[in-house]
């Protein structure tokens, strides 16, 4: 008899999992999403007024080093080349980010070559710091106080709502420092933007007779799901357990939408690094699709704040106190039968799209294997690396 699976959430985790299960097993799959659209926070749709493809929950640039993930995604829609180049406004001046040779030379008024710049930053770095224990130490150790204060301190305080010394060093490690003039924001081998947007990619993934998507359909913890052989939950893990061990810390983002004629800022993303400016960045979405022609433009100012009960959780904060709460939820989850937790919100990690997709592909393989060999499927994709 066909298996019956319930997937909560139609972001990349839920859609990739559904696609793999439907392709490899005799099954019926119900995907439920409380929103009125699929795609999770990678959702894209065209702006009604301008026709510009908008990343509804903020800029999403697909990038990966893994050819198999790139090929998999491309099998659901065309990607066009796009290199993310970000500029940063600091004390009334514009610099390229990530920090590279031009940033260093412009900021310090120098004409360093790569070797000179490297030596200069080595001298500026705080040598008393051994293994960097947090975001601030990571910055002070590798780029020194001046660049840290100009580009990271204010932005990070606005973005995360806490002191950079309370945040993990891993957040800063997302961004490279380069001693050449390469200003590509990402280091990956494959990068691009889907011509029809991310939502179209996910819709094609789940376009299968065995898969039914139910939108505007919120899952309530404790609901009777006995009609399903297995439940895959991709929402916030604390919500699944009705917050019985407390709320995990998330930052949420709000967007202020504006229209203009022509080109508003000349590129996709301008970061505002000064603490006094209330927003973190401005994203002008038509620059994601330079192959399209638009005489008008739409742009979004991004504001970050603590996630309230009615807000959409975006960025997991992962402070030490959050980790303690997370461990309690994980042990409750491990005691459950026939439920797995997958994705950024259910595993409470700051993940990029390619990581989410890679993990969902690997998890689907493991799950199918377990089912076929009649052993208990894993509860989490990340048994270590919590
Ligand atoms: N960051 C910063 N200044 C910048 C850009 C980034 O301080 O101009 C810090 C900030 O703490 C941010 C982190 O680096 O949360 C990671 O940046 P990334 O651009 O990867 O963030 P995302 O696009 O995922 O929001």
XYZ file of C-alpha atoms and ligand atoms in Angstrom:
411
model
C 0.000 0.000 0.000
C 1.191 3.520 -0.739
C 2.878 5.386 2.097
C 1.182 8.523 3.338
C 3.474 11.416 4.244
C 2.703 14.825 5.693
C 5.168 17.647 5.092
C 4.717 20.841 7.068
C 6.153 23.781 5.137
C 6.645 24.354 1.400
C 10.072 25.993 1.397
C 13.090 24.355 -0.196
C 13.301 21.649 2.530
C 9.688 20.584 2.098
C 9.671 20.768 -1.705
C 12.957 18.919 -2.237
C 11.897 16.201 0.180
C 8.492 15.839 -1.502
C 10.091 15.667 -4.942
C 12.528 12.941 -3.868
C 9.930 10.859 -2.011
C 7.405 11.059 -4.857
C 10.057 10.067 -7.359
C 11.371 7.086 -5.407
C 8.454 5.645 -3.435
C 4.863 4.610 -3.988
C 3.328 7.316 -1.822
C 0.802 10.077 -1.279
C 2.240 13.341 0.013
C 0.360 16.233 1.555
C 2.299 19.471 1.930
C 0.752 22.069 4.163
C 1.715 25.704 4.406
C 0.106 28.387 6.508
C 0.941 31.052 3.907
C -0.971 31.729 0.705
C 2.017 30.819 -1.451
C 4.639 28.063 -1.610
C 8.369 28.769 -1.421
C 9.002 29.655 2.225
C 11.300 32.627 2.672
C 12.786 32.088 -0.804
C 9.418 33.057 -2.300
C 9.519 35.311 -5.362
C 6.696 36.942 -7.299
C 6.402 39.796 -9.767
C 5.572 43.217 -8.397
C 2.094 44.102 -9.688
C 2.960 47.706 -10.516
C 6.332 47.259 -12.248
C 6.491 43.580 -13.256
C 9.867 43.266 -11.500
C 10.585 39.899 -9.894
C 10.708 40.539 -6.167
C 12.334 38.339 -3.525
C 9.501 38.768 -1.045
C 11.529 37.889 2.056
C 14.749 39.674 1.109
C 17.605 39.051 -1.345
C 18.288 35.406 -2.210
C 21.258 34.631 -4.439
C 21.711 30.989 -5.255
C 25.304 29.802 -4.950
C 26.997 26.495 -4.320
C 30.266 24.630 -4.885
C 28.462 21.370 -5.487
C 27.786 20.529 -9.092
C 25.162 17.935 -8.195
C 23.092 20.550 -6.318
C 23.494 23.083 -9.126
C 22.461 20.488 -11.738
C 19.533 19.310 -9.617
C 18.153 22.819 -9.265
C 18.745 23.667 -12.921
C 16.654 20.645 -13.876
C 13.598 22.574 -12.594
C 14.185 25.852 -14.387
C 16.690 28.084 -16.107
C 19.259 30.013 -14.064
C 21.114 32.970 -15.596
C 24.556 34.151 -14.488
C 24.463 36.728 -11.738
C 27.368 37.907 -9.577
C 26.369 39.599 -6.342
C 28.377 42.815 -5.856
C 27.539 44.715 -2.704
C 28.504 48.246 -1.732
C 28.604 49.570 1.793
C 27.927 53.093 2.995
C 30.063 54.082 5.970
C 30.303 57.629 7.344
C 29.030 59.106 4.081
C 31.361 57.181 1.775
C 30.752 54.201 -0.468
C 33.056 51.162 -0.412
C 32.986 47.714 -1.985
C 32.167 44.724 0.209
C 33.388 42.130 1.067
C 36.511 43.849 2.326
C 38.969 43.634 -0.562
C 41.996 45.522 -1.829
C 39.896 48.445 -3.084
C 38.081 48.707 0.275
C 41.395 48.751 2.137
C 43.059 51.229 -0.198
C 40.070 53.588 -0.281
C 39.410 53.388 3.435
C 43.028 54.022 4.476
C 43.894 56.280 1.516
C 46.649 53.906 0.348
C 47.803 52.272 -2.866
C 48.824 48.924 -1.379
C 49.477 45.910 -3.526
C 48.152 42.548 -2.243
C 51.241 41.684 -0.198
C 51.426 45.144 1.379
C 47.742 45.093 2.250
C 48.094 41.684 3.859
C 50.985 42.875 6.007
C 49.097 46.041 6.884
C 46.021 44.147 8.103
C 48.160 41.613 9.934
C 49.704 44.499 11.840
C 46.254 46.022 12.470
C 44.801 42.731 13.781
C 44.666 42.101 17.525
C 47.429 39.580 18.181
C 46.365 38.932 21.756
C 43.347 36.966 20.465
C 44.040 33.262 20.057
C 41.064 31.218 18.879
C 38.298 33.807 18.214
C 35.438 33.026 20.586
C 32.851 35.361 19.083
C 32.017 37.680 16.166
C 33.881 40.652 17.613
C 37.059 38.715 18.351
C 36.996 37.225 14.871
C 36.789 40.724 13.388
C 39.403 42.323 15.635
C 41.800 39.462 15.016
C 41.592 39.467 11.228
C 40.750 43.006 10.102
C 41.526 45.204 13.113
C 39.462 47.800 14.909
C 39.125 50.483 12.178
C 37.563 48.269 9.500
C 35.520 46.433 12.130
C 34.010 49.662 13.443
C 33.396 51.060 9.942
C 31.705 48.070 8.352
C 30.665 45.489 10.930
C 30.034 46.898 14.389
C 27.026 49.147 13.638
C 25.491 46.902 10.981
C 25.748 43.865 13.220
C 24.222 45.648 16.212
C 21.290 46.717 14.038
C 20.962 43.334 12.374
C 21.161 41.179 15.509
C 20.052 43.555 18.267
C 22.864 42.550 20.590
C 26.555 43.132 21.076
C 28.741 41.514 18.406
C 30.701 39.911 21.252
C 27.603 37.827 22.089
C 27.361 36.380 18.571
C 29.191 33.346 17.206
C 32.312 33.926 15.065
C 30.693 31.766 12.366
C 28.422 34.686 11.329
C 31.418 36.777 10.295
C 33.114 33.812 8.632
C 30.317 33.907 6.030
C 32.030 36.923 4.474
C 35.523 36.648 2.950
C 38.384 39.167 3.208
C 40.347 39.447 -0.027
C 43.714 40.928 -0.869
C 42.861 41.446 -4.524
C 40.217 43.468 -6.362
C 37.685 40.638 -6.576
C 34.440 42.089 -5.200
C 32.188 39.076 -5.753
C 30.236 38.758 -2.495
C 30.379 34.967 -2.707
C 33.210 32.508 -3.155
C 31.251 29.712 -4.791
C 31.803 27.929 -8.091
C 28.173 28.074 -9.272
C 25.971 31.096 -8.840
C 22.876 32.444 -10.541
C 19.318 33.727 -10.404
C 16.335 31.725 -11.700
C 14.705 33.400 -14.701
C 11.177 32.651 -13.433
C 12.038 33.098 -9.760
C 12.509 30.565 -6.965
C 8.830 29.866 -6.413
C 8.441 28.598 -9.992
C 11.370 26.214 -9.341
C 9.692 24.847 -6.214
C 6.293 24.603 -7.919
C 7.871 22.452 -10.622
C 9.513 20.249 -7.976
C 6.164 19.405 -6.449
C 4.215 19.193 -9.701
C 3.515 15.460 -9.349
C 0.243 13.500 -9.152
C 1.265 12.051 -5.760
C 1.796 15.486 -4.191
C -0.951 17.749 -2.956
C -0.141 21.257 -1.722
C -2.567 22.797 0.751
C -2.034 26.521 1.260
C -3.549 28.731 3.970
C -3.417 25.602 6.063
C -1.699 26.013 9.400
C -0.452 22.995 11.284
C -1.444 23.080 14.939
C 0.865 21.254 17.320
C -0.831 18.218 18.812
C -3.152 17.766 15.809
C -4.162 14.215 14.982
C -1.785 13.037 12.260
C -2.332 9.319 12.792
C -3.486 8.972 9.174
C 0.111 9.510 8.029
C 3.033 7.095 8.136
C 5.517 9.896 8.747
C 5.496 13.641 9.369
C 8.269 15.971 8.204
C 8.201 19.258 10.035
C 10.093 22.234 8.617
C 8.632 25.022 10.780
C 10.193 26.517 13.929
C 11.022 23.721 16.368
C 9.903 25.724 19.416
C 6.434 26.198 17.861
C 6.125 22.433 17.302
C 6.417 21.907 21.054
C 4.108 24.818 21.869
C 7.083 26.744 23.314
C 7.025 24.477 26.399
C 10.756 25.083 27.028
C 10.596 28.774 26.084
C 11.012 30.727 22.864
C 14.123 30.512 20.736
C 15.606 33.867 19.739
C 15.133 34.944 16.142
C 15.552 38.235 14.335
C 12.828 39.217 11.968
C 13.039 41.636 9.054
C 10.501 44.210 7.900
C 10.576 45.830 4.483
C 9.655 49.381 3.518
C 8.709 49.385 -0.148
C 9.390 52.359 -2.442
C 9.029 53.071 -6.154
C 11.151 55.334 -8.345
C 11.800 56.059 -11.999
C 14.927 54.733 -13.664
C 17.636 53.337 -11.459
C 17.464 54.173 -7.737
C 20.882 53.101 -6.452
C 22.739 51.543 -9.385
C 23.068 48.031 -7.937
C 21.144 45.318 -6.103
C 22.360 45.845 -2.562
C 23.694 48.804 -0.605
C 24.515 48.165 3.054
C 24.250 50.963 5.604
C 26.868 50.258 8.213
C 26.403 53.250 10.540
C 24.481 52.600 13.715
C 22.545 55.898 13.410
C 20.832 54.867 10.158
C 17.866 52.748 11.227
C 17.836 50.305 8.331
C 20.539 47.730 7.518
C 20.381 47.687 3.732
C 18.464 48.668 0.618
C 17.761 46.042 -2.034
C 16.732 47.099 -5.537
C 15.419 43.937 -7.100
C 15.486 44.728 -10.804
C 19.276 44.440 -10.688
C 18.898 40.711 -9.951
C 17.655 40.264 -13.532
C 19.847 42.481 -15.753
C 18.448 40.614 -18.787
C 15.058 42.279 -18.190
C 14.222 45.875 -19.156
C 12.363 48.062 -16.644
C 12.109 51.853 -16.833
C 10.799 52.045 -13.283
C 12.136 50.448 -10.146
C 11.066 49.081 -6.774
C 13.372 48.982 -3.772
C 13.114 47.876 -0.174
C 14.651 49.287 2.986
C 15.294 46.458 5.438
C 14.775 46.878 9.149
C 15.690 44.194 11.637
C 14.022 43.581 14.982
C 13.419 40.936 17.609
C 10.794 38.401 16.547
C 7.495 38.924 18.379
C 4.749 36.313 18.653
C 3.102 37.370 15.371
C 6.330 37.958 13.401
C 7.980 35.726 10.827
C 11.191 34.203 12.237
C 14.153 34.850 9.898
C 17.577 34.646 11.474
C 18.247 32.207 14.355
C 20.278 34.106 16.948
C 21.840 31.036 18.577
C 22.996 32.780 21.730
C 24.206 30.514 24.547
C 20.751 30.681 26.191
C 19.098 29.669 22.890
C 21.364 26.658 22.573
C 20.197 25.414 26.001
C 16.547 25.710 24.933
C 17.317 24.060 21.606
C 18.833 21.039 23.352
C 15.632 20.582 25.351
C 13.539 20.616 22.178
C 15.901 18.252 20.442
C 15.624 15.709 23.235
C 11.810 15.961 23.121
C 11.972 15.460 19.340
C 14.205 12.414 19.633
C 11.595 10.758 21.842
C 8.926 11.084 19.126
C 7.985 8.374 16.719
C 7.497 8.977 12.972
C 8.382 12.667 12.986
C 11.471 14.274 11.429
C 12.666 17.872 11.644
C 14.301 19.469 8.669
C 15.525 22.851 7.465
C 16.591 26.209 8.847
C 13.724 26.725 11.312
C 13.320 23.142 12.516
C 17.045 22.696 13.134
C 17.512 26.334 14.223
C 20.554 27.089 12.088
C 21.588 30.023 9.856
C 21.578 28.153 6.536
C 21.833 29.234 2.914
C 19.601 27.802 0.196
C 22.260 25.443 -1.137
C 22.826 24.007 2.344
C 19.100 23.509 2.882
C 18.750 21.789 -0.501
C 21.850 19.611 -0.013
C 20.672 18.525 3.403
C 17.143 17.748 2.180
C 18.538 15.631 -0.693
C 20.806 13.668 1.637
C 18.041 13.298 4.206
C 15.588 11.972 1.628
C 18.143 9.316 0.593
C 18.670 8.252 4.192
C 14.963 8.206 4.900
C 14.189 6.026 1.874
C 17.005 3.674 2.774
C 15.741 3.354 6.370
C 12.210 2.681 5.175
C 13.389 0.000 2.801
C 15.561 -1.639 5.434
C 12.878 -1.269 8.131
C 14.942 0.728 10.602
C 13.783 3.879 12.405
C 14.379 6.918 10.164
C 16.488 9.768 11.543
C 14.766 12.553 13.457
C 17.225 15.277 12.438
C 19.544 15.665 9.436
C 22.242 16.980 11.779
C 22.893 14.521 14.579
C 26.176 16.265 15.283
C 26.917 19.892 14.438
C 23.945 21.116 16.438
N 27.700 42.200 8.173
C 28.087 43.457 8.590
N 28.153 44.466 7.689
C 27.814 44.307 6.396
C 27.404 43.034 5.957
C 27.351 42.007 6.868
O 28.372 43.648 9.762
O 27.859 45.304 5.633
C 27.634 41.100 9.166
C 26.266 41.039 9.859
O 26.446 40.616 11.192
C 25.555 39.993 9.045
C 26.673 39.008 8.754
O 27.822 39.841 8.555
O 24.503 39.405 9.769
C 26.448 38.092 7.578
O 26.218 38.883 6.434
P 25.456 38.314 5.159
O 25.587 39.335 4.098
O 25.922 36.943 4.885
O 23.962 38.299 5.711
P 22.565 37.895 5.013
O 22.607 38.310 3.572
O 22.400 36.419 5.232
O 21.586 38.709 5.802
